Amino acid sequence: MYLEAIFSCVFILIFVYFRRVYISYLDSVYYFRPKEKRTALYYEILIGYLEYVKQLGIVYAHIWACPPSEGDDYIFHCHPVEQRVPKPKRLQEWYKTMLDKAIDQRVVVDYKDIMKDFTETALNKVTDIPYFEGDFWTSTIEDLLKELDTEEEDRRRFEELESVKVSDDGYFDDLMETEEPTETSDKRKSGSSTTHKKKNFKKTTSQRRITRKNMTNGSDLISKIHTMMEKHKE
C-alpha cells in the first residue's frame, strides 16, 4: 500500500488443512505513517482475513505466535536496524488483543493456546493434531516418533539378550542335573519341556513387543507430545 509517500508492507504466509487455516508467519516493515495507526491497521487486516476464511467454511484458525530469533527474518530481509523484535510474551498479548477485537466484531467465537486445547479436548490420537507442513509441532512430532523408534529398538535388543540369557541358564541347569542311566527317557522328556519353555518365552516376548509397539503408536506418543507442550506452553 502507498500512504503519504511511505511504502508499507504486511506479508502473511498461510496454509489450509481440512476446514482449518494456519497463519504461519506474519511480517512487516514499520514505515507506515501515521505510526500510531499501524497496529490498528494490522489488526484489521488479520480480522478481515479471518472473516473471509470463515465465509469460505473454515472453522478453526491456528496462529504461530513466536517472534524470530535475534538476527533472523521471517519474510522480509530488509528490516530497519532500529525496528525492534517483540518478546514472546508481548507478541502473544498482541495477538490476544487482536482476537478480543475479533470476538467483539463476532468474527471469532473463542480462542485458546494449544496446550489448553490439547488438555480440554482430551486428544487420544496423534491424527487429531492438525498436520501443517513446516510447522513447529509437525517437526516435533516427527522427532518424537524417531525417539520412540529408538527406544523400541533398545527394548527389543534388551529382550533378545534376556531371552538368550534365560535359554543358556536352562541349558546349564540340565547339564548339572544328576540322573540314573535308567532315566534316559525322563531326561529326554525334561529336554523337551525345556525347549517348550523356550518357545513359550519367545512367544511371550513377541507378544509384549507387539503390545509395546501399539502403545508407542498411541499413548506413549501422546504422553511425549503433552510433555513437550507443557515445556513450550509459554
PDB file of C-alpha atoms in Angstrom:
ATOM      1  CA  MET A   1       0.000   0.000   0.000  1.00  0.00           C
ATOM      2  CA  TYR A   2       1.132   3.546  -0.658  1.00  0.00           C
ATOM      3  CA  LEU A   3       0.390   6.087   2.063  1.00  0.00           C
ATOM      4  CA  GLU A   4       1.860   9.567   2.481  1.00  0.00           C
ATOM      5  CA  ALA A   5       4.761   8.715   0.169  1.00  0.00           C
ATOM      6  CA  ILE A   6       5.769   5.889   2.501  1.00  0.00           C
ATOM      7  CA  PHE A   7       5.655   2.260   1.336  1.00  0.00           C
ATOM      8  CA  SER A   8       4.428  -0.201   3.945  1.00  0.00           C
ATOM      9  CA  CYS A   9       4.134  -3.963   3.593  1.00  0.00           C
ATOM     10  CA  VAL A  10       2.405  -6.708   5.513  1.00  0.00           C
ATOM     11  CA  PHE A  11       3.055 -10.290   4.468  1.00  0.00           C
ATOM     12  CA  ILE A  12       1.119 -13.257   5.784  1.00  0.00           C
ATOM     13  CA  LEU A  13       2.029 -16.862   4.940  1.00  0.00           C
ATOM     14  CA  ILE A  14      -0.968 -19.177   5.210  1.00  0.00           C
ATOM     15  CA  PHE A  15      -1.668 -22.922   4.962  1.00  0.00           C
ATOM     16  CA  VAL A  16      -5.082 -24.586   4.704  1.00  0.00           C
ATOM     17  CA  TYR A  17      -5.873 -28.009   6.206  1.00  0.00           C
ATOM     18  CA  PHE A  18      -9.379 -29.573   6.267  1.00  0.00           C
ATOM     19  CA  ARG A  19     -11.525 -26.609   7.387  1.00  0.00           C
ATOM     20  CA  ARG A  20      -8.572 -25.197   9.281  1.00  0.00           C
ATOM     21  CA  VAL A  21      -6.266 -22.357   8.364  1.00  0.00           C
ATOM     22  CA  TYR A  22      -2.785 -21.797   9.731  1.00  0.00           C
ATOM     23  CA  ILE A  23      -1.212 -18.341   9.836  1.00  0.00           C
ATOM     24  CA  SER A  24       2.386 -19.437   9.962  1.00  0.00           C
ATOM     25  CA  TYR A  25       4.232 -16.150   9.549  1.00  0.00           C
ATOM     26  CA  LEU A  26       3.291 -12.504   9.782  1.00  0.00           C
ATOM     27  CA  ASP A  27       5.943  -9.958   8.909  1.00  0.00           C
ATOM     28  CA  SER A  28       6.068  -6.234   8.258  1.00  0.00           C
ATOM     29  CA  VAL A  29       8.329  -3.241   7.979  1.00  0.00           C
ATOM     30  CA  TYR A  30       7.411  -0.295  10.130  1.00  0.00           C
ATOM     31  CA  TYR A  31       7.319   2.521   7.558  1.00  0.00           C
ATOM     32  CA  PHE A  32       3.554   3.006   7.718  1.00  0.00           C
ATOM     33  CA  ARG A  33       2.504   6.560   8.610  1.00  0.00           C
ATOM     34  CA  PRO A  34       0.988   7.778  10.799  1.00  0.00           C
ATOM     35  CA  LYS A  35       2.712   5.234  13.026  1.00  0.00           C
ATOM     36  CA  GLU A  36       0.057   5.409  15.777  1.00  0.00           C
ATOM     37  CA  LYS A  37      -2.405   3.844  13.300  1.00  0.00           C
ATOM     38  CA  ARG A  38      -0.093   0.996  12.361  1.00  0.00           C
ATOM     39  CA  THR A  39      -1.286  -1.566  14.936  1.00  0.00           C
ATOM     40  CA  ALA A  40      -4.957  -0.840  14.236  1.00  0.00           C
ATOM     41  CA  LEU A  41      -4.363  -1.408  10.522  1.00  0.00           C
ATOM     42  CA  TYR A  42      -2.578  -4.720  11.098  1.00  0.00           C
ATOM     43  CA  TYR A  43      -5.436  -5.859  13.334  1.00  0.00           C
ATOM     44  CA  GLU A  44      -7.982  -5.037  10.643  1.00  0.00           C
ATOM     45  CA  ILE A  45      -6.002  -6.957   8.030  1.00  0.00           C
ATOM     46  CA  LEU A  46      -5.924 -10.065  10.230  1.00  0.00           C
ATOM     47  CA  ILE A  47      -9.551  -9.795  11.340  1.00  0.00           C
ATOM     48  CA  GLY A  48     -10.610  -9.206   7.748  1.00  0.00           C
ATOM     49  CA  TYR A  49      -8.773 -12.344   6.680  1.00  0.00           C
ATOM     50  CA  LEU A  50     -10.360 -14.407   9.471  1.00  0.00           C
ATOM     51  CA  GLU A  51     -13.793 -13.167   8.439  1.00  0.00           C
ATOM     52  CA  TYR A  52     -13.040 -14.050   4.808  1.00  0.00           C
ATOM     53  CA  VAL A  53     -11.991 -17.656   5.518  1.00  0.00           C
ATOM     54  CA  LYS A  54     -14.935 -18.034   7.889  1.00  0.00           C
ATOM     55  CA  GLN A  55     -17.256 -17.290   4.964  1.00  0.00           C
ATOM     56  CA  LEU A  56     -15.433 -19.971   2.976  1.00  0.00           C
ATOM     57  CA  GLY A  57     -16.303 -22.581   5.610  1.00  0.00           C
ATOM     58  CA  ILE A  58     -13.106 -22.545   7.666  1.00  0.00           C
ATOM     59  CA  VAL A  59     -13.928 -23.442  11.278  1.00  0.00           C
ATOM     60  CA  TYR A  60     -10.556 -23.206  13.035  1.00  0.00           C
ATOM     61  CA  ALA A  61      -7.645 -20.814  12.640  1.00  0.00           C
ATOM     62  CA  HIS A  62      -4.194 -21.512  14.086  1.00  0.00           C
ATOM     63  CA  ILE A  63      -1.620 -18.777  14.658  1.00  0.00           C
ATOM     64  CA  TRP A  64       2.099 -19.297  15.238  1.00  0.00           C
ATOM     65  CA  ALA A  65       2.757 -16.646  17.884  1.00  0.00           C
ATOM     66  CA  CYS A  66       6.526 -16.749  18.207  1.00  0.00           C
ATOM     67  CA  PRO A  67       8.933 -13.951  17.238  1.00  0.00           C
ATOM     68  CA  PRO A  68      12.055 -14.656  15.174  1.00  0.00           C
ATOM     69  CA  SER A  69      15.361 -15.128  16.934  1.00  0.00           C
ATOM     70  CA  GLU A  70      17.838 -12.289  17.032  1.00  0.00           C
ATOM     71  CA  GLY A  71      19.216 -11.689  13.547  1.00  0.00           C
ATOM     72  CA  ASP A  72      16.614 -13.863  11.789  1.00  0.00           C
ATOM     73  CA  ASP A  73      13.871 -12.707   9.432  1.00  0.00           C
ATOM     74  CA  TYR A  74      10.621 -14.498   8.617  1.00  0.00           C
ATOM     75  CA  ILE A  75       9.703 -12.980   5.247  1.00  0.00           C
ATOM     76  CA  PHE A  76      11.357  -9.637   4.624  1.00  0.00           C
ATOM     77  CA  HIS A  77      15.133  -9.374   4.708  1.00  0.00           C
ATOM     78  CA  CYS A  78      15.192  -5.610   4.822  1.00  0.00           C
ATOM     79  CA  HIS A  79      14.028  -4.720   8.317  1.00  0.00           C
ATOM     80  CA  PRO A  80      15.397  -1.403   9.584  1.00  0.00           C
ATOM     81  CA  VAL A  81      18.068  -1.826  12.244  1.00  0.00           C
ATOM     82  CA  GLU A  82      16.038   0.249  14.680  1.00  0.00           C
ATOM     83  CA  GLN A  83      12.904  -1.906  14.238  1.00  0.00           C
ATOM     84  CA  ARG A  84      12.622  -3.891  17.440  1.00  0.00           C
ATOM     85  CA  VAL A  85      11.561  -7.529  17.622  1.00  0.00           C
ATOM     86  CA  PRO A  86       8.852  -8.117  20.256  1.00  0.00           C
ATOM     87  CA  LYS A  87       9.447 -10.564  23.076  1.00  0.00           C
ATOM     88  CA  PRO A  88       7.331 -13.763  23.042  1.00  0.00           C
ATOM     89  CA  LYS A  89       5.039 -12.615  25.843  1.00  0.00           C
ATOM     90  CA  ARG A  90       4.434  -9.243  24.222  1.00  0.00           C
ATOM     91  CA  LEU A  91       3.703 -10.829  20.843  1.00  0.00           C
ATOM     92  CA  GLN A  92       1.204 -13.220  22.419  1.00  0.00           C
ATOM     93  CA  GLU A  93      -0.541 -10.298  24.113  1.00  0.00           C
ATOM     94  CA  TRP A  94      -0.598  -8.516  20.743  1.00  0.00           C
ATOM     95  CA  TYR A  95      -2.430 -11.442  19.167  1.00  0.00           C
ATOM     96  CA  LYS A  96      -4.792 -11.769  22.139  1.00  0.00           C
ATOM     97  CA  THR A  97      -5.808  -8.118  21.791  1.00  0.00           C
ATOM     98  CA  MET A  98      -6.470  -8.690  18.098  1.00  0.00           C
ATOM     99  CA  LEU A  99      -8.564 -11.785  18.844  1.00  0.00           C
ATOM    100  CA  ASP A 100     -10.538  -9.949  21.539  1.00  0.00           C
ATOM    101  CA  LYS A 101     -11.428  -7.348  18.899  1.00  0.00           C
ATOM    102  CA  ALA A 102     -12.403 -10.151  16.524  1.00  0.00           C
ATOM    103  CA  ILE A 103     -14.725 -11.570  19.190  1.00  0.00           C
ATOM    104  CA  ASP A 104     -16.311  -8.141  19.696  1.00  0.00           C
ATOM    105  CA  GLN A 105     -16.912  -7.996  15.936  1.00  0.00           C
ATOM    106  CA  ARG A 106     -18.463 -11.507  16.002  1.00  0.00           C
ATOM    107  CA  VAL A 107     -15.792 -12.874  13.710  1.00  0.00           C
ATOM    108  CA  VAL A 108     -14.185 -15.186  16.301  1.00  0.00           C
ATOM    109  CA  VAL A 109     -16.103 -17.211  18.891  1.00  0.00           C
ATOM    110  CA  ASP A 110     -13.259 -18.156  21.254  1.00  0.00           C
ATOM    111  CA  TYR A 111      -9.512 -18.736  21.343  1.00  0.00           C
ATOM    112  CA  LYS A 112      -7.026 -20.701  23.441  1.00  0.00           C
ATOM    113  CA  ASP A 113      -3.415 -21.843  23.303  1.00  0.00           C
ATOM    114  CA  ILE A 114      -2.501 -25.282  22.010  1.00  0.00           C
ATOM    115  CA  MET A 115      -1.746 -26.669  25.487  1.00  0.00           C
ATOM    116  CA  LYS A 116      -5.192 -25.725  26.782  1.00  0.00           C
ATOM    117  CA  ASP A 117      -6.870 -27.099  23.670  1.00  0.00           C
ATOM    118  CA  PHE A 118      -4.880 -30.344  23.964  1.00  0.00           C
ATOM    119  CA  THR A 119      -5.976 -30.759  27.604  1.00  0.00           C
ATOM    120  CA  GLU A 120      -9.628 -29.753  27.254  1.00  0.00           C
ATOM    121  CA  THR A 121     -10.200 -31.771  24.095  1.00  0.00           C
ATOM    122  CA  ALA A 122      -8.602 -34.857  25.685  1.00  0.00           C
ATOM    123  CA  LEU A 123      -6.873 -35.875  22.466  1.00  0.00           C
ATOM    124  CA  ASN A 124      -6.131 -39.592  22.317  1.00  0.00           C
ATOM    125  CA  LYS A 125      -4.904 -39.832  18.723  1.00  0.00           C
ATOM    126  CA  VAL A 126      -1.959 -38.094  17.135  1.00  0.00           C
ATOM    127  CA  THR A 127      -4.023 -37.661  13.972  1.00  0.00           C
ATOM    128  CA  ASP A 128      -6.315 -35.313  15.909  1.00  0.00           C
ATOM    129  CA  ILE A 129      -3.498 -32.753  15.883  1.00  0.00           C
ATOM    130  CA  PRO A 130      -3.528 -30.668  12.658  1.00  0.00           C
ATOM    131  CA  TYR A 131      -0.553 -31.503  10.448  1.00  0.00           C
ATOM    132  CA  PHE A 132       0.812 -28.394   8.754  1.00  0.00           C
ATOM    133  CA  GLU A 133       3.898 -28.826   6.603  1.00  0.00           C
ATOM    134  CA  GLY A 134       6.856 -26.978   8.109  1.00  0.00           C
ATOM    135  CA  ASP A 135       5.089 -26.287  11.402  1.00  0.00           C
ATOM    136  CA  PHE A 136       6.989 -26.493  14.701  1.00  0.00           C
ATOM    137  CA  TRP A 137       4.710 -29.219  16.088  1.00  0.00           C
ATOM    138  CA  THR A 138       4.829 -31.213  12.873  1.00  0.00           C
ATOM    139  CA  SER A 139       8.620 -31.472  13.001  1.00  0.00           C
ATOM    140  CA  THR A 140       8.477 -32.038  16.778  1.00  0.00           C
ATOM    141  CA  ILE A 141       6.124 -34.998  16.368  1.00  0.00           C
ATOM    142  CA  GLU A 142       8.397 -36.450  13.682  1.00  0.00           C
ATOM    143  CA  ASP A 143      11.351 -36.177  16.089  1.00  0.00           C
ATOM    144  CA  LEU A 144       9.342 -37.821  18.882  1.00  0.00           C
ATOM    145  CA  LEU A 145       8.428 -40.701  16.562  1.00  0.00           C
ATOM    146  CA  LYS A 146      12.115 -41.263  15.814  1.00  0.00           C
ATOM    147  CA  GLU A 147      12.844 -41.133  19.545  1.00  0.00           C
ATOM    148  CA  LEU A 148      10.158 -43.752  20.235  1.00  0.00           C
ATOM    149  CA  ASP A 149      11.510 -45.967  17.440  1.00  0.00           C
ATOM    150  CA  THR A 150      14.965 -45.796  19.040  1.00  0.00           C
ATOM    151  CA  GLU A 151      13.529 -46.655  22.460  1.00  0.00           C
ATOM    152  CA  GLU A 152      11.593 -49.570  20.970  1.00  0.00           C
ATOM    153  CA  GLU A 153      14.727 -50.873  19.258  1.00  0.00           C
ATOM    154  CA  ASP A 154      16.661 -50.639  22.541  1.00  0.00           C
ATOM    155  CA  ARG A 155      13.880 -52.571  24.324  1.00  0.00           C
ATOM    156  CA  ARG A 156      13.875 -55.215  21.601  1.00  0.00           C
ATOM    157  CA  ARG A 157      17.625 -55.745  21.900  1.00  0.00           C
ATOM    158  CA  PHE A 158      17.387 -55.959  25.689  1.00  0.00           C
ATOM    159  CA  GLU A 159      14.623 -58.573  25.473  1.00  0.00           C
ATOM    160  CA  GLU A 160      16.651 -60.618  22.998  1.00  0.00           C
ATOM    161  CA  LEU A 161      19.631 -60.575  25.368  1.00  0.00           C
ATOM    162  CA  GLU A 162      17.363 -61.609  28.246  1.00  0.00           C
ATOM    163  CA  SER A 163      15.932 -64.396  26.096  1.00  0.00           C
ATOM    164  CA  VAL A 164      19.409 -65.731  25.320  1.00  0.00           C
ATOM    165  CA  LYS A 165      20.377 -65.497  28.991  1.00  0.00           C
ATOM    166  CA  VAL A 166      17.317 -67.461  30.153  1.00  0.00           C
ATOM    167  CA  SER A 167      17.890 -70.093  27.458  1.00  0.00           C
ATOM    168  CA  ASP A 168      21.535 -70.535  28.483  1.00  0.00           C
ATOM    169  CA  ASP A 169      20.602 -70.786  32.169  1.00  0.00           C
ATOM    170  CA  GLY A 170      18.093 -73.524  31.366  1.00  0.00           C
ATOM    171  CA  TYR A 171      20.671 -75.430  29.299  1.00  0.00           C
ATOM    172  CA  PHE A 172      23.314 -75.409  32.054  1.00  0.00           C
ATOM    173  CA  ASP A 173      20.735 -76.428  34.654  1.00  0.00           C
ATOM    174  CA  ASP A 174      20.010 -79.542  32.572  1.00  0.00           C
ATOM    175  CA  LEU A 175      23.718 -80.422  32.387  1.00  0.00           C
ATOM    176  CA  MET A 176      24.116 -80.114  36.151  1.00  0.00           C
ATOM    177  CA  GLU A 177      21.261 -82.478  36.959  1.00  0.00           C
ATOM    178  CA  THR A 178      22.426 -85.947  38.149  1.00  0.00           C
ATOM    179  CA  GLU A 179      20.316 -88.717  36.731  1.00  0.00           C
ATOM    180  CA  GLU A 180      20.404 -92.554  36.734  1.00  0.00           C
ATOM    181  CA  PRO A 181      21.096 -94.328  33.393  1.00  0.00           C
ATOM    182  CA  THR A 182      17.620 -95.881  33.540  1.00  0.00           C
ATOM    183  CA  GLU A 183      16.125 -92.367  33.494  1.00  0.00           C
ATOM    184  CA  THR A 184      17.139 -91.591  29.891  1.00  0.00           C
ATOM    185  CA  SER A 185      13.556 -91.293  28.761  1.00  0.00           C
ATOM    186  CA  ASP A 186      12.851 -88.864  31.626  1.00  0.00           C
ATOM    187  CA  LYS A 187      15.853 -86.758  30.577  1.00  0.00           C
ATOM    188  CA  ARG A 188      14.558 -86.572  27.025  1.00  0.00           C
ATOM    189  CA  LYS A 189      11.185 -85.523  28.403  1.00  0.00           C
ATOM    190  CA  SER A 190      12.911 -82.853  30.515  1.00  0.00           C
ATOM    191  CA  GLY A 191      14.805 -81.583  27.463  1.00  0.00           C
ATOM    192  CA  SER A 192      11.578 -81.431  25.504  1.00  0.00           C
ATOM    193  CA  SER A 193       9.965 -79.498  28.350  1.00  0.00           C
ATOM    194  CA  THR A 194      12.869 -77.016  28.387  1.00  0.00           C
ATOM    195  CA  THR A 195      12.541 -76.499  24.637  1.00  0.00           C
ATOM    196  CA  HIS A 196       8.819 -75.893  25.076  1.00  0.00           C
ATOM    197  CA  LYS A 197       9.553 -73.317  27.786  1.00  0.00           C
ATOM    198  CA  LYS A 198      11.998 -71.567  25.461  1.00  0.00           C
ATOM    199  CA  LYS A 199       9.365 -71.347  22.740  1.00  0.00           C
ATOM    200  CA  ASN A 200       6.782 -70.057  25.191  1.00  0.00           C
ATOM    201  CA  PHE A 201       9.230 -67.423  26.444  1.00  0.00           C
ATOM    202  CA  LYS A 202       9.947 -66.247  22.904  1.00  0.00           C
ATOM    203  CA  LYS A 203       6.227 -66.155  22.150  1.00  0.00           C
ATOM    204  CA  THR A 204       5.542 -64.109  25.281  1.00  0.00           C
ATOM    205  CA  THR A 205       8.411 -61.755  24.404  1.00  0.00           C
ATOM    206  CA  SER A 206       6.988 -61.284  20.916  1.00  0.00           C
ATOM    207  CA  GLN A 207       3.536 -60.551  22.325  1.00  0.00           C
ATOM    208  CA  ARG A 208       4.990 -57.965  24.712  1.00  0.00           C
ATOM    209  CA  ARG A 209       6.836 -56.359  21.809  1.00  0.00           C
ATOM    210  CA  ILE A 210       3.635 -56.080  19.754  1.00  0.00           C
ATOM    211  CA  THR A 211       1.793 -54.595  22.734  1.00  0.00           C
ATOM    212  CA  ARG A 212       4.540 -52.028  23.293  1.00  0.00           C
ATOM    213  CA  LYS A 213       4.550 -51.144  19.601  1.00  0.00           C
ATOM    214  CA  ASN A 214       0.810 -50.460  19.745  1.00  0.00           C
ATOM    215  CA  MET A 215       1.337 -48.291  22.830  1.00  0.00           C
ATOM    216  CA  THR A 216       4.087 -46.411  21.013  1.00  0.00           C
ATOM    217  CA  ASN A 217       1.688 -45.595  18.206  1.00  0.00           C
ATOM    218  CA  GLY A 218      -0.787 -44.151  20.707  1.00  0.00           C
ATOM    219  CA  SER A 219      -0.449 -43.388  24.390  1.00  0.00           C
ATOM    220  CA  ASP A 220       3.362 -43.183  24.506  1.00  0.00           C
ATOM    221  CA  LEU A 221       3.472 -40.605  21.723  1.00  0.00           C
ATOM    222  CA  ILE A 222       0.539 -38.613  23.131  1.00  0.00           C
ATOM    223  CA  SER A 223       2.292 -38.538  26.516  1.00  0.00           C
ATOM    224  CA  LYS A 224       5.513 -37.241  24.967  1.00  0.00           C
ATOM    225  CA  ILE A 225       3.628 -34.573  22.996  1.00  0.00           C
ATOM    226  CA  HIS A 226       1.879 -33.445  26.182  1.00  0.00           C
ATOM    227  CA  THR A 227       5.226 -33.171  27.971  1.00  0.00           C
ATOM    228  CA  MET A 228       6.666 -31.155  25.085  1.00  0.00           C
ATOM    229  CA  MET A 229       3.656 -28.817  25.048  1.00  0.00           C
ATOM    230  CA  GLU A 230       3.999 -28.307  28.784  1.00  0.00           C
ATOM    231  CA  LYS A 231       7.631 -27.381  28.239  1.00  0.00           C
ATOM    232  CA  HIS A 232       6.817 -24.862  25.476  1.00  0.00           C
ATOM    233  CA  LYS A 233       3.494 -23.525  26.766  1.00  0.00           C
ATOM    234  CA  GLU A 234       4.968 -20.068  27.406  1.00  0.00           C
TER     235      GLU A 234
END
